[in-house]
Amino acid sequence: MDHVDHILIVDDDREIRELLSGYLKKNGLRATAVPDGRQMRAFLDTDSVDLVILDVMMPGDDGLVLCRQLRAGKHKATPILMLTARNDETDRIVGLELGADDYLVKPFAARELLARINAVLRRTRMLPPNLQVTETGRLLKFGAWRLDTVARHLLDEDGTAIALSGAEYRLLCVFVDHPQRVLNRDQLLNLTQGREAEIFDRSIDLLVSRLRQRLRDDAREPAYIKTVRSEGYVLSMPVEISEPG
């Protein structure tokens, strides 16, 4: 039997819950709607879902708090789409920083929500498995370089620290989490967009170029981040965990 995507809607507005769940079901999805974080947690204790829709403005634990809780627990890999009635850029950036996969401002067309859900699910499923080595808080060695995931900078062969911008560090983390795997621009966007709110497709190329400069990589014959024509980029070196000292 084919898998039917299950969407969990968390919104304190009953009318919105009923409208969204009804629309998603009519379009071939399973949908469950709950009014608050307590019921969300109770449901997730016994059931699995493919995506969570969180309303930001809720009494008690709001959507930002719930997003943080999901990302810190066993559902950290579950895609999250956030809804808000406030067109507040700060809320949007905070939500993405906390790990939300997308953000939609009310009022919105139901068709747009469905399109966003499908896009998030599609992007999530095309990602290779994440090795998550950057979460160990150790030094990660690749080639002549080591990445210090605590101080968030590069160390060269002599132990000299090379400062990285936030965007450069996040992109390098993506590469060391997926060494020797070709990542296309959509994958790189998906893996970095929750931390860099204003990234666009071609800016990935610029960011890769800047990162190559930090790695002292020859742009014409790069040894570390190689370009795979018509496919994307790959960190060509294996990554090892290196004990400090």
PDB file of C-alpha atoms in Angstrom:
ATOM      1  CA  MET A   1       0.000   0.000   0.000  1.00  0.00           C
ATOM      2  CA  ASP A   2       1.338   3.432  -0.934  1.00  0.00           C
ATOM      3  CA  HIS A   3       2.389   5.709   1.883  1.00  0.00           C
ATOM      4  CA  VAL A   4       0.010   8.619   2.564  1.00  0.00           C
ATOM      5  CA  ASP A   5       1.734  11.622   4.130  1.00  0.00           C
ATOM      6  CA  HIS A   6       0.421  12.464   7.594  1.00  0.00           C
ATOM      7  CA  ILE A   7       0.340  16.162   8.533  1.00  0.00           C
ATOM      8  CA  LEU A   8      -0.081  17.345  12.130  1.00  0.00           C
ATOM      9  CA  ILE A   9      -1.671  20.807  12.481  1.00  0.00           C
ATOM     10  CA  VAL A  10      -1.121  22.682  15.758  1.00  0.00           C
ATOM     11  CA  ASP A  11      -3.282  25.818  15.923  1.00  0.00           C
ATOM     12  CA  ASP A  12      -5.473  27.248  18.693  1.00  0.00           C
ATOM     13  CA  ASP A  13      -8.059  28.509  16.162  1.00  0.00           C
ATOM     14  CA  ARG A  14     -10.640  25.744  15.716  1.00  0.00           C
ATOM     15  CA  GLU A  15     -11.953  27.118  12.421  1.00  0.00           C
ATOM     16  CA  ILE A  16      -8.460  27.145  10.913  1.00  0.00           C
ATOM     17  CA  ARG A  17      -7.812  23.603  12.172  1.00  0.00           C
ATOM     18  CA  GLU A  18     -11.008  22.345  10.569  1.00  0.00           C
ATOM     19  CA  LEU A  19     -10.461  24.198   7.296  1.00  0.00           C
ATOM     20  CA  LEU A  20      -6.858  23.055   6.898  1.00  0.00           C
ATOM     21  CA  SER A  21      -7.433  19.450   7.876  1.00  0.00           C
ATOM     22  CA  GLY A  22     -10.438  19.232   5.560  1.00  0.00           C
ATOM     23  CA  TYR A  23      -8.531  20.729   2.642  1.00  0.00           C
ATOM     24  CA  LEU A  24      -5.494  18.488   3.117  1.00  0.00           C
ATOM     25  CA  LYS A  25      -7.669  15.375   3.326  1.00  0.00           C
ATOM     26  CA  LYS A  26      -9.462  16.357   0.109  1.00  0.00           C
ATOM     27  CA  ASN A  27      -6.055  16.538  -1.535  1.00  0.00           C
ATOM     28  CA  GLY A  28      -5.002  13.037  -0.586  1.00  0.00           C
ATOM     29  CA  LEU A  29      -3.153  13.647   2.697  1.00  0.00           C
ATOM     30  CA  ARG A  30      -3.853  12.390   6.202  1.00  0.00           C
ATOM     31  CA  ALA A  31      -4.367  15.243   8.657  1.00  0.00           C
ATOM     32  CA  THR A  32      -4.638  15.479  12.423  1.00  0.00           C
ATOM     33  CA  ALA A  33      -5.368  18.804  14.148  1.00  0.00           C
ATOM     34  CA  VAL A  34      -4.716  19.714  17.791  1.00  0.00           C
ATOM     35  CA  PRO A  35      -5.098  23.047  19.620  1.00  0.00           C
ATOM     36  CA  ASP A  36      -1.925  23.276  21.705  1.00  0.00           C
ATOM     37  CA  GLY A  37       1.516  21.958  22.567  1.00  0.00           C
ATOM     38  CA  ARG A  38       0.277  19.581  25.253  1.00  0.00           C
ATOM     39  CA  GLN A  39      -1.937  17.713  22.806  1.00  0.00           C
ATOM     40  CA  MET A  40       0.795  17.854  20.157  1.00  0.00           C
ATOM     41  CA  ARG A  41       3.241  16.119  22.504  1.00  0.00           C
ATOM     42  CA  ALA A  42       0.635  13.564  23.577  1.00  0.00           C
ATOM     43  CA  PHE A  43      -0.145  12.721  19.958  1.00  0.00           C
ATOM     44  CA  LEU A  44       3.525  12.426  18.955  1.00  0.00           C
ATOM     45  CA  ASP A  45       4.161  10.093  21.879  1.00  0.00           C
ATOM     46  CA  THR A  46       2.047   7.450  20.158  1.00  0.00           C
ATOM     47  CA  ASP A  47       1.931   8.404  16.461  1.00  0.00           C
ATOM     48  CA  SER A  48       4.389   9.446  13.778  1.00  0.00           C
ATOM     49  CA  VAL A  49       3.841  12.219  11.254  1.00  0.00           C
ATOM     50  CA  ASP A  50       5.592  13.386   8.101  1.00  0.00           C
ATOM     51  CA  LEU A  51       5.312  17.132   8.750  1.00  0.00           C
ATOM     52  CA  VAL A  52       4.157  19.456  11.542  1.00  0.00           C
ATOM     53  CA  ILE A  53       2.372  22.775  10.910  1.00  0.00           C
ATOM     54  CA  LEU A  54       2.872  25.119  13.874  1.00  0.00           C
ATOM     55  CA  ASP A  55       0.989  28.345  14.486  1.00  0.00           C
ATOM     56  CA  VAL A  56       3.337  30.905  16.038  1.00  0.00           C
ATOM     57  CA  MET A  57       0.744  32.932  17.963  1.00  0.00           C
ATOM     58  CA  MET A  58      -0.758  30.566  20.517  1.00  0.00           C
ATOM     59  CA  PRO A  59      -1.436  30.958  24.244  1.00  0.00           C
ATOM     60  CA  GLY A  60       0.899  29.024  26.524  1.00  0.00           C
ATOM     61  CA  ASP A  61       3.693  27.420  24.532  1.00  0.00           C
ATOM     62  CA  ASP A  62       3.756  29.326  21.246  1.00  0.00           C
ATOM     63  CA  GLY A  63       4.970  27.943  17.945  1.00  0.00           C
ATOM     64  CA  LEU A  64       8.563  29.085  18.476  1.00  0.00           C
ATOM     65  CA  VAL A  65       8.748  27.256  21.820  1.00  0.00           C
ATOM     66  CA  LEU A  66       7.236  24.127  20.281  1.00  0.00           C
ATOM     67  CA  CYS A  67       9.620  24.301  17.320  1.00  0.00           C
ATOM     68  CA  ARG A  68      12.566  24.440  19.732  1.00  0.00           C
ATOM     69  CA  GLN A  69      11.185  21.464  21.676  1.00  0.00           C
ATOM     70  CA  LEU A  70      10.709  19.388  18.533  1.00  0.00           C
ATOM     71  CA  ARG A  71      14.216  20.116  17.313  1.00  0.00           C
ATOM     72  CA  ALA A  72      15.690  19.167  20.694  1.00  0.00           C
ATOM     73  CA  GLY A  73      13.877  15.827  20.996  1.00  0.00           C
ATOM     74  CA  LYS A  74      13.301  12.613  19.093  1.00  0.00           C
ATOM     75  CA  HIS A  75      11.350  14.455  16.369  1.00  0.00           C
ATOM     76  CA  LYS A  76      14.265  16.715  15.430  1.00  0.00           C
ATOM     77  CA  ALA A  77      14.248  15.426  11.850  1.00  0.00           C
ATOM     78  CA  THR A  78      10.504  15.960  11.282  1.00  0.00           C
ATOM     79  CA  PRO A  79       9.882  18.846   8.847  1.00  0.00           C
ATOM     80  CA  ILE A  80       8.198  21.921  10.357  1.00  0.00           C
ATOM     81  CA  LEU A  81       6.180  24.590   8.555  1.00  0.00           C
ATOM     82  CA  MET A  82       5.287  27.646  10.659  1.00  0.00           C
ATOM     83  CA  LEU A  83       2.238  29.905  10.347  1.00  0.00           C
ATOM     84  CA  THR A  84       1.903  33.417  11.726  1.00  0.00           C
ATOM     85  CA  ALA A  85      -0.600  36.250  11.554  1.00  0.00           C
ATOM     86  CA  ARG A  86       2.208  38.748  11.947  1.00  0.00           C
ATOM     87  CA  ASN A  87       4.289  39.698   8.933  1.00  0.00           C
ATOM     88  CA  ASP A  88       7.220  40.146  11.296  1.00  0.00           C
ATOM     89  CA  GLU A  89      10.628  39.475   9.788  1.00  0.00           C
ATOM     90  CA  THR A  90      12.089  38.873  13.248  1.00  0.00           C
ATOM     91  CA  ASP A  91       9.595  36.062  13.916  1.00  0.00           C
ATOM     92  CA  ARG A  92      10.356  34.563  10.529  1.00  0.00           C
ATOM     93  CA  ILE A  93      14.119  34.594  11.055  1.00  0.00           C
ATOM     94  CA  VAL A  94      13.843  33.295  14.637  1.00  0.00           C
ATOM     95  CA  GLY A  95      11.617  30.462  13.445  1.00  0.00           C
ATOM     96  CA  LEU A  96      14.076  29.506  10.722  1.00  0.00           C
ATOM     97  CA  GLU A  97      17.000  29.815  13.147  1.00  0.00           C
ATOM     98  CA  LEU A  98      15.234  27.369  15.472  1.00  0.00           C
ATOM     99  CA  GLY A  99      15.057  24.870  12.633  1.00  0.00           C
ATOM    100  CA  ALA A 100      11.727  25.425  10.868  1.00  0.00           C
ATOM    101  CA  ASP A 101      11.797  24.337   7.229  1.00  0.00           C
ATOM    102  CA  ASP A 102       9.411  26.970   5.883  1.00  0.00           C
ATOM    103  CA  TYR A 103       7.264  29.895   6.999  1.00  0.00           C
ATOM    104  CA  LEU A 104       3.882  31.153   5.769  1.00  0.00           C
ATOM    105  CA  VAL A 105       2.151  34.395   6.775  1.00  0.00           C
ATOM    106  CA  LYS A 106      -1.628  34.477   7.362  1.00  0.00           C
ATOM    107  CA  PRO A 107      -3.837  35.017   5.485  1.00  0.00           C
ATOM    108  CA  PHE A 108      -2.699  32.577   2.813  1.00  0.00           C
ATOM    109  CA  ALA A 109      -4.299  30.562   0.029  1.00  0.00           C
ATOM    110  CA  ALA A 110      -4.844  26.904   0.879  1.00  0.00           C
ATOM    111  CA  ARG A 111      -3.259  25.952  -2.447  1.00  0.00           C
ATOM    112  CA  GLU A 112      -0.088  27.776  -1.447  1.00  0.00           C
ATOM    113  CA  LEU A 113       0.066  25.893   1.849  1.00  0.00           C
ATOM    114  CA  LEU A 114      -0.334  22.587   0.002  1.00  0.00           C
ATOM    115  CA  ALA A 115       2.421  23.569  -2.437  1.00  0.00           C
ATOM    116  CA  ARG A 116       4.730  24.514   0.466  1.00  0.00           C
ATOM    117  CA  ILE A 117       4.020  21.205   2.233  1.00  0.00           C
ATOM    118  CA  ASN A 118       4.816  19.216  -0.894  1.00  0.00           C
ATOM    119  CA  ALA A 119       7.993  21.235  -1.537  1.00  0.00           C
ATOM    120  CA  VAL A 120       9.274  20.734   2.020  1.00  0.00           C
ATOM    121  CA  LEU A 121       8.563  16.993   1.915  1.00  0.00           C
ATOM    122  CA  ARG A 122      10.232  16.689  -1.493  1.00  0.00           C
ATOM    123  CA  ARG A 123      13.355  18.578  -0.374  1.00  0.00           C
ATOM    124  CA  THR A 124      13.610  16.607   2.856  1.00  0.00           C
ATOM    125  CA  ARG A 125      13.400  13.239   1.128  1.00  0.00           C
ATOM    126  CA  MET A 126      16.040  13.974  -1.457  1.00  0.00           C
ATOM    127  CA  LEU A 127      18.694  14.662   1.193  1.00  0.00           C
ATOM    128  CA  PRO A 128      21.327  12.012   1.798  1.00  0.00           C
ATOM    129  CA  PRO A 129      21.568  10.617   5.340  1.00  0.00           C
ATOM    130  CA  ASN A 130      23.102  13.156   7.706  1.00  0.00           C
ATOM    131  CA  LEU A 131      26.128  11.822   9.548  1.00  0.00           C
ATOM    132  CA  GLN A 132      25.748  14.631  12.127  1.00  0.00           C
ATOM    133  CA  VAL A 133      29.425  14.557  13.026  1.00  0.00           C
ATOM    134  CA  THR A 134      29.373  18.298  13.665  1.00  0.00           C
ATOM    135  CA  GLU A 135      27.221  17.686  16.741  1.00  0.00           C
ATOM    136  CA  THR A 136      30.035  15.880  18.556  1.00  0.00           C
ATOM    137  CA  GLY A 137      31.732  19.122  19.595  1.00  0.00           C
ATOM    138  CA  ARG A 138      35.157  17.837  18.536  1.00  0.00           C
ATOM    139  CA  LEU A 139      37.773  18.669  15.955  1.00  0.00           C
ATOM    140  CA  LEU A 140      36.934  17.287  12.515  1.00  0.00           C
ATOM    141  CA  LYS A 141      39.893  16.595  10.252  1.00  0.00           C
ATOM    142  CA  PHE A 142      39.726  16.633   6.469  1.00  0.00           C
ATOM    143  CA  GLY A 143      42.884  16.853   4.401  1.00  0.00           C
ATOM    144  CA  ALA A 144      45.235  19.417   5.938  1.00  0.00           C
ATOM    145  CA  TRP A 145      42.413  21.154   7.798  1.00  0.00           C
ATOM    146  CA  ARG A 146      40.576  20.717  11.084  1.00  0.00           C
ATOM    147  CA  LEU A 147      37.188  22.246  11.874  1.00  0.00           C
ATOM    148  CA  ASP A 148      36.684  23.295  15.504  1.00  0.00           C
ATOM    149  CA  THR A 149      32.925  22.926  16.069  1.00  0.00           C
ATOM    150  CA  VAL A 150      33.080  24.637  19.460  1.00  0.00           C
ATOM    151  CA  ALA A 151      35.011  27.775  18.483  1.00  0.00           C
ATOM    152  CA  ARG A 152      33.460  27.604  14.979  1.00  0.00           C
ATOM    153  CA  HIS A 153      36.630  28.210  13.027  1.00  0.00           C
ATOM    154  CA  LEU A 154      39.157  26.419  10.836  1.00  0.00           C
ATOM    155  CA  LEU A 155      42.615  25.346  11.944  1.00  0.00           C
ATOM    156  CA  ASP A 156      45.350  24.961   9.353  1.00  0.00           C
ATOM    157  CA  GLU A 157      48.318  22.570   9.532  1.00  0.00           C
ATOM    158  CA  ASP A 158      50.145  24.904  11.929  1.00  0.00           C
ATOM    159  CA  GLY A 159      47.124  25.239  14.222  1.00  0.00           C
ATOM    160  CA  THR A 160      46.430  28.799  13.074  1.00  0.00           C
ATOM    161  CA  ALA A 161      42.760  29.723  13.376  1.00  0.00           C
ATOM    162  CA  ILE A 162      40.984  30.909  10.237  1.00  0.00           C
ATOM    163  CA  ALA A 163      37.851  32.882  11.092  1.00  0.00           C
ATOM    164  CA  LEU A 164      34.676  31.993   9.184  1.00  0.00           C
ATOM    165  CA  SER A 165      31.526  34.023   8.713  1.00  0.00           C
ATOM    166  CA  GLY A 166      28.319  32.452   9.993  1.00  0.00           C
ATOM    167  CA  ALA A 167      27.242  31.493   6.477  1.00  0.00           C
ATOM    168  CA  GLU A 168      30.657  30.050   5.611  1.00  0.00           C
ATOM    169  CA  TYR A 169      30.717  27.979   8.801  1.00  0.00           C
ATOM    170  CA  ARG A 170      27.221  26.596   8.197  1.00  0.00           C
ATOM    171  CA  LEU A 171      28.005  25.652   4.621  1.00  0.00           C
ATOM    172  CA  LEU A 172      31.236  23.943   5.662  1.00  0.00           C
ATOM    173  CA  CYS A 173      29.288  22.011   8.313  1.00  0.00           C
ATOM    174  CA  VAL A 174      26.972  20.769   5.570  1.00  0.00           C
ATOM    175  CA  PHE A 175      29.936  19.503   3.568  1.00  0.00           C
ATOM    176  CA  VAL A 176      31.665  17.772   6.502  1.00  0.00           C
ATOM    177  CA  ASP A 177      28.332  16.199   7.493  1.00  0.00           C
ATOM    178  CA  HIS A 178      28.103  14.726   3.974  1.00  0.00           C
ATOM    179  CA  PRO A 179      31.707  14.047   2.881  1.00  0.00           C
ATOM    180  CA  GLN A 180      32.311  12.594  -0.572  1.00  0.00           C
ATOM    181  CA  ARG A 181      28.639  12.966  -1.490  1.00  0.00           C
ATOM    182  CA  VAL A 182      27.510  15.182  -4.350  1.00  0.00           C
ATOM    183  CA  LEU A 183      25.085  17.842  -3.086  1.00  0.00           C
ATOM    184  CA  ASN A 184      23.081  19.891  -5.561  1.00  0.00           C
ATOM    185  CA  ARG A 185      22.047  23.509  -4.990  1.00  0.00           C
ATOM    186  CA  ASP A 186      18.567  22.577  -3.771  1.00  0.00           C
ATOM    187  CA  GLN A 187      20.063  20.292  -1.147  1.00  0.00           C
ATOM    188  CA  LEU A 188      22.553  22.947  -0.049  1.00  0.00           C
ATOM    189  CA  LEU A 189      19.756  25.516   0.136  1.00  0.00           C
ATOM    190  CA  ASN A 190      17.589  23.191   2.192  1.00  0.00           C
ATOM    191  CA  LEU A 191      20.397  22.365   4.609  1.00  0.00           C
ATOM    192  CA  THR A 192      21.386  25.992   5.117  1.00  0.00           C
ATOM    193  CA  GLN A 193      18.171  28.004   4.699  1.00  0.00           C
ATOM    194  CA  GLY A 194      16.981  27.534   8.274  1.00  0.00           C
ATOM    195  CA  ARG A 195      20.085  29.375   9.435  1.00  0.00           C
ATOM    196  CA  GLU A 196      20.489  31.920   6.648  1.00  0.00           C
ATOM    197  CA  ALA A 197      17.139  33.536   5.939  1.00  0.00           C
ATOM    198  CA  GLU A 198      18.029  35.343   2.745  1.00  0.00           C
ATOM    199  CA  ILE A 199      19.914  32.690   0.766  1.00  0.00           C
ATOM    200  CA  PHE A 200      19.063  32.348  -2.914  1.00  0.00           C
ATOM    201  CA  ASP A 201      20.121  29.809  -5.509  1.00  0.00           C
ATOM    202  CA  ARG A 202      23.077  31.601  -7.108  1.00  0.00           C
ATOM    203  CA  SER A 203      24.377  32.817  -3.756  1.00  0.00           C
ATOM    204  CA  ILE A 204      25.357  29.202  -3.034  1.00  0.00           C
ATOM    205  CA  ASP A 205      27.927  29.511  -5.816  1.00  0.00           C
ATOM    206  CA  LEU A 206      29.286  32.697  -4.278  1.00  0.00           C
ATOM    207  CA  LEU A 207      29.394  31.103  -0.839  1.00  0.00           C
ATOM    208  CA  VAL A 208      31.244  28.055  -2.200  1.00  0.00           C
ATOM    209  CA  SER A 209      33.745  30.411  -3.820  1.00  0.00           C
ATOM    210  CA  ARG A 210      34.328  32.217  -0.523  1.00  0.00           C
ATOM    211  CA  LEU A 211      34.719  28.926   1.318  1.00  0.00           C
ATOM    212  CA  ARG A 212      37.287  27.738  -1.227  1.00  0.00           C
ATOM    213  CA  GLN A 213      39.271  30.902  -0.543  1.00  0.00           C
ATOM    214  CA  ARG A 214      39.255  30.130   3.190  1.00  0.00           C
ATOM    215  CA  LEU A 215      40.494  26.606   2.405  1.00  0.00           C
ATOM    216  CA  ARG A 216      43.167  28.072   0.102  1.00  0.00           C
ATOM    217  CA  ASP A 217      41.688  25.931  -2.629  1.00  0.00           C
ATOM    218  CA  ASP A 218      42.713  26.566  -6.234  1.00  0.00           C
ATOM    219  CA  ALA A 219      39.558  27.798  -7.976  1.00  0.00           C
ATOM    220  CA  ARG A 220      40.611  26.128 -11.254  1.00  0.00           C
ATOM    221  CA  GLU A 221      41.698  22.811  -9.711  1.00  0.00           C
ATOM    222  CA  PRO A 222      40.103  22.639  -6.248  1.00  0.00           C
ATOM    223  CA  ALA A 223      41.344  19.845  -4.001  1.00  0.00           C
ATOM    224  CA  TYR A 224      38.605  20.104  -1.400  1.00  0.00           C
ATOM    225  CA  ILE A 225      35.258  21.349  -2.719  1.00  0.00           C
ATOM    226  CA  LYS A 226      34.950  20.089  -6.268  1.00  0.00           C
ATOM    227  CA  THR A 227      32.334  21.083  -8.824  1.00  0.00           C
ATOM    228  CA  VAL A 228      30.426  18.202 -10.416  1.00  0.00           C
ATOM    229  CA  ARG A 229      29.106  19.534 -13.702  1.00  0.00           C
ATOM    230  CA  SER A 230      25.285  19.704 -13.899  1.00  0.00           C
ATOM    231  CA  GLU A 231      25.028  18.121 -10.443  1.00  0.00           C
ATOM    232  CA  GLY A 232      26.471  20.309  -7.698  1.00  0.00           C
ATOM    233  CA  TYR A 233      29.419  20.239  -5.308  1.00  0.00           C
ATOM    234  CA  VAL A 234      31.237  17.604  -3.289  1.00  0.00           C
ATOM    235  CA  LEU A 235      33.720  17.684  -0.415  1.00  0.00           C
ATOM    236  CA  SER A 236      36.220  15.233  -1.904  1.00  0.00           C
ATOM    237  CA  MET A 237      38.079  14.464   1.336  1.00  0.00           C
ATOM    238  CA  PRO A 238      37.064  11.897   3.963  1.00  0.00           C
ATOM    239  CA  VAL A 239      36.276  13.403   7.391  1.00  0.00           C
ATOM    240  CA  GLU A 240      37.734  12.016  10.624  1.00  0.00           C
ATOM    241  CA  ILE A 241      37.104  12.962  14.238  1.00  0.00           C
ATOM    242  CA  SER A 242      40.333  14.337  15.682  1.00  0.00           C
ATOM    243  CA  GLU A 243      40.843  14.554  19.417  1.00  0.00           C
ATOM    244  CA  PRO A 244      41.897  18.037  20.648  1.00  0.00           C
ATOM    245  CA  GLY A 245      45.505  18.577  21.594  1.00  0.00           C
TER     246      GLY A 245
END
